[in-house]
Amino acid sequence: LRIDGEVQGDITCEEPRSILVISENARVAGMVKAGHVIINGEVRGPIHAIELLELQPKAQITGDVRYEVLEMHQGATIDGELRPIKADEKPSLKLAAANL
């Protein structure tokens, strides 16, 4: 699913192989939950990425974030708590290369 506009409400998919893209011009006010979440727009609400959370350079997050694996590009912002799904284990992080 790709969101290019504004959503007032929750977006959820329990399927781990699901992919949700919130584009640069998109705004979501509500909970976001999917397998692979790619954000380059604005989300105001909690985020739960079952497998991978990818935050693109223009991502603006206001809310708590849960993830299995996190990839965060330079420029993305989060105003909230970052917690791996398996809090007892060391979180898995992917470093994104800077576009210079």
Coordinates of N, CA and C in Angstrom, one line a residue:
L1 N 0.9 -1.2 0.0 CA 0.0 0.0 0.0 C 0.9 1.2 0.0
R2 N 0.5 2.2 -0.8 CA 1.3 3.5 -0.9 C 0.3 4.6 -0.5
I3 N 0.7 5.5 0.4 CA -0.1 6.6 0.8 C 0.6 7.9 0.2
D4 N -0.1 8.6 -0.6 CA 0.4 9.9 -1.1 C -0.4 11.1 -0.6
G5 N -1.4 10.9 0.1 CA -2.3 12.0 0.6 C -2.3 12.0 2.1
E6 N -3.5 12.4 2.7 CA -3.6 12.6 4.1 C -4.6 11.5 4.6
V7 N -4.2 10.9 5.7 CA -5.0 9.8 6.4 C -5.2 10.2 7.8
Q8 N -6.5 10.3 8.2 CA -6.9 10.5 9.6 C -7.4 9.2 10.2
G9 N -6.6 8.4 10.9 CA -7.0 7.1 11.4 C -5.8 6.1 11.3
D10 N -6.1 4.9 11.8 CA -5.0 3.9 11.9 C -4.9 3.2 10.5
I11 N -3.6 2.8 10.3 CA -3.3 1.9 9.1 C -2.6 0.7 9.7
T12 N -3.3 -0.5 9.5 CA -2.7 -1.7 10.1 C -2.8 -2.9 9.1
C13 N -1.7 -3.7 9.2 CA -1.7 -4.9 8.5 C -0.9 -5.9 9.3
E14 N -1.5 -7.0 9.7 CA -0.8 -8.0 10.5 C 0.2 -8.9 9.8
E15 N 0.1 -8.9 8.4 CA 0.9 -9.8 7.6 C 2.4 -9.3 7.6
P16 N 3.3 -10.1 8.1 CA 4.7 -9.7 8.2 C 5.3 -9.3 6.8
R17 N 4.8 -9.9 5.7 CA 5.4 -9.6 4.4 C 4.7 -8.3 3.7
S18 N 3.9 -7.6 4.5 CA 3.2 -6.5 3.9 C 4.2 -5.3 3.8
I19 N 4.0 -4.4 2.8 CA 4.8 -3.2 2.6 C 3.9 -2.0 2.6
L20 N 4.2 -1.0 3.4 CA 3.5 0.2 3.5 C 4.5 1.3 3.2
V21 N 4.1 2.2 2.2 CA 5.0 3.3 1.9 C 4.2 4.6 2.2
I22 N 4.8 5.5 3.0 CA 4.2 6.8 3.2 C 5.1 7.8 2.6
S23 N 4.6 8.3 1.4 CA 5.5 9.1 0.6 C 5.8 10.5 1.2
E24 N 6.6 11.2 0.5 CA 7.1 12.5 0.9 C 6.0 13.5 1.2
N25 N 4.9 13.5 0.4 CA 3.8 14.4 0.5 C 2.7 13.9 1.4
A26 N 2.8 12.7 2.0 CA 1.8 12.1 2.8 C 1.8 12.5 4.2
R27 N 0.7 12.6 4.9 CA 0.5 12.9 6.3 C -0.4 11.9 6.9
V28 N 0.0 11.2 8.0 CA -0.8 10.3 8.7 C -1.0 10.7 10.1
A29 N -2.2 10.7 10.6 CA -2.5 11.0 12.0 C -3.2 9.7 12.6
G30 N -2.4 8.9 13.2 CA -2.9 7.6 13.7 C -1.8 6.6 13.8
M31 N -2.2 5.4 14.3 CA -1.2 4.3 14.4 C -0.9 3.7 13.1
V32 N 0.4 3.3 12.9 CA 0.8 2.7 11.7 C 1.4 1.3 12.1
K33 N 0.9 0.2 11.4 CA 1.5 -1.1 11.7 C 1.5 -1.9 10.4
A34 N 2.7 -2.4 10.1 CA 2.8 -3.3 8.9 C 4.1 -4.0 9.0
G35 N 4.4 -4.9 8.1 CA 5.6 -5.7 8.1 C 6.8 -4.9 7.8
H36 N 6.8 -4.2 6.6 CA 7.9 -3.4 6.1 C 7.3 -2.0 5.9
V37 N 7.8 -1.0 6.7 CA 7.2 0.3 6.7 C 8.3 1.3 6.2
I38 N 8.0 2.0 5.1 CA 8.9 3.0 4.5 C 8.2 4.3 4.6
I39 N 8.9 5.3 5.3 CA 8.3 6.6 5.6 C 9.2 7.7 5.0
N40 N 8.7 8.6 4.2 CA 9.4 9.8 3.8 C 8.5 11.0 4.0
G41 N 7.4 10.8 4.7 CA 6.4 11.9 5.0 C 6.3 12.1 6.5
E42 N 5.1 12.5 6.9 CA 4.9 12.8 8.3 C 3.9 11.8 8.9
V43 N 4.3 11.3 10.1 CA 3.4 10.4 10.9 C 3.3 11.0 12.3
R44 N 2.0 11.2 12.7 CA 1.7 11.6 14.1 C 0.9 10.5 14.8
G45 N 1.7 9.6 15.5 CA 1.1 8.4 16.1 C 2.2 7.4 16.2
P46 N 1.8 6.3 17.0 CA 2.8 5.2 17.1 C 3.0 4.4 15.9
I47 N 4.2 3.9 15.7 CA 4.6 3.1 14.6 C 5.1 1.7 15.1
H48 N 4.6 0.6 14.4 CA 5.0 -0.7 14.7 C 5.4 -1.4 13.4
A49 N 6.7 -1.6 13.2 CA 7.2 -2.3 12.0 C 7.6 -3.7 12.4
I50 N 6.8 -4.7 11.9 CA 7.0 -6.1 12.3 C 8.4 -6.6 11.9
E51 N 8.8 -6.2 10.7 CA 10.1 -6.7 10.2 C 11.1 -5.5 10.0
L52 N 10.8 -4.5 9.2 CA 11.8 -3.5 8.9 C 11.1 -2.1 8.9
L53 N 11.7 -1.1 9.5 CA 11.3 0.3 9.5 C 12.4 1.0 8.7
E54 N 12.0 1.7 7.6 CA 12.9 2.4 6.8 C 12.5 3.9 6.9
L55 N 13.3 4.8 7.5 CA 13.0 6.2 7.6 C 13.8 6.9 6.5
Q56 N 13.2 7.5 5.5 CA 13.9 8.2 4.5 C 14.2 9.6 5.0
P57 N 15.0 10.4 4.2 CA 15.5 11.7 4.7 C 14.5 12.7 5.1
K58 N 13.3 12.7 4.6 CA 12.3 13.7 4.9 C 11.2 13.2 5.9
A59 N 11.5 12.0 6.5 CA 10.5 11.4 7.5 C 10.5 12.3 8.7
Q60 N 9.3 12.6 9.2 CA 9.0 13.3 10.4 C 8.1 12.4 11.3
I61 N 8.6 11.9 12.4 CA 7.7 11.0 13.2 C 7.5 11.7 14.6
T62 N 6.3 11.7 15.0 CA 5.9 12.2 16.3 C 5.1 11.0 17.0
G63 N 5.8 10.3 17.8 CA 5.2 9.1 18.4 C 6.2 8.0 18.7
D64 N 5.8 7.1 19.5 CA 6.7 6.0 19.8 C 6.9 5.0 18.7
V65 N 8.1 4.4 18.6 CA 8.4 3.6 17.4 C 8.9 2.2 18.0
R66 N 8.3 1.1 17.4 CA 8.7 -0.3 17.7 C 9.1 -0.9 16.4
Y67 N 10.2 -1.6 16.4 CA 10.8 -2.2 15.1 C 11.5 -3.4 15.4
E68 N 11.7 -4.2 14.4 CA 12.6 -5.4 14.4 C 13.9 -5.0 13.9
V69 N 14.0 -4.3 12.7 CA 15.2 -3.8 12.2 C 14.9 -2.3 11.8
L70 N 15.8 -1.4 12.0 CA 15.6 0.0 11.7 C 16.7 0.5 10.8
E71 N 16.3 1.2 9.7 CA 17.2 1.8 8.8 C 16.8 3.3 8.7
M72 N 17.7 4.2 9.2 CA 17.3 5.6 9.3 C 18.3 6.4 8.5
H73 N 17.8 7.2 7.6 CA 18.6 8.1 6.7 C 18.8 9.4 7.4
Q74 N 20.0 10.1 7.0 CA 20.3 11.4 7.6 C 19.2 12.4 7.2
G75 N 18.7 13.1 8.2 CA 17.6 14.1 7.9 C 16.3 13.6 8.5
A76 N 16.1 12.4 8.7 CA 14.8 11.9 9.3 C 14.8 12.3 10.8
T77 N 13.6 12.6 11.3 CA 13.5 13.0 12.7 C 12.4 12.1 13.4
I78 N 12.7 11.9 14.7 CA 11.7 11.1 15.6 C 11.6 11.9 16.9
D79 N 10.4 12.2 17.2 CA 10.0 12.8 18.6 C 9.2 11.7 19.3
G80 N 9.9 10.8 20.0 CA 9.2 9.7 20.6 C 10.3 8.7 21.1
E81 N 9.8 7.6 21.6 CA 10.7 6.5 22.1 C 10.9 5.5 21.0
L82 N 12.2 5.1 20.9 CA 12.6 4.0 20.0 C 12.8 2.7 20.8
R83 N 12.0 1.7 20.4 CA 12.2 0.4 21.2 C 12.2 -0.8 20.2
P84 N 13.2 -1.6 20.3 CA 13.1 -2.8 19.4 C 12.0 -3.7 19.9
I85 N 11.4 -4.5 19.0 CA 10.3 -5.4 19.4 C 10.7 -6.4 20.4
K86 N 11.9 -6.9 20.3 CA 12.5 -7.9 21.2 C 13.4 -7.1 22.2
A87 N 12.9 -6.4 23.1 CA 13.6 -5.5 24.0 C 14.7 -6.2 24.8
D88 N 14.6 -7.5 25.0 CA 15.6 -8.2 25.8 C 16.9 -8.4 24.9
E89 N 16.8 -8.4 23.6 CA 17.9 -8.6 22.7 C 18.5 -7.3 22.2
K90 N 19.7 -7.4 21.8 CA 20.3 -6.2 21.2 C 19.6 -5.9 19.9
P91 N 19.2 -4.6 19.6 CA 18.5 -4.3 18.4 C 19.4 -4.4 17.2
S92 N 18.8 -4.7 16.1 CA 19.5 -4.8 14.8 C 19.3 -3.4 14.0
L93 N 20.4 -2.8 13.7 CA 20.4 -1.5 13.0 C 21.1 -1.6 11.7
K94 N 20.6 -0.9 10.7 CA 21.2 -0.9 9.4 C 21.6 0.6 9.2
L95 N 22.9 0.8 8.8 CA 23.4 2.2 8.6 C 23.1 2.5 7.1
A96 N 22.5 3.7 6.9 CA 22.3 4.2 5.6 C 23.4 5.1 5.1
A97 N 23.9 4.9 3.9 CA 25.0 5.7 3.4 C 24.5 7.1 3.2
A98 N 25.3 8.1 3.5 CA 25.0 9.5 3.3 C 25.1 9.8 1.8
N99 N 24.2 10.6 1.3 CA 24.2 11.0 -0.1 C 25.0 12.3 -0.1
L100 N 26.3 12.3 -0.4 CA 27.1 13.5 -0.5 C 27.2 14.1 -1.8

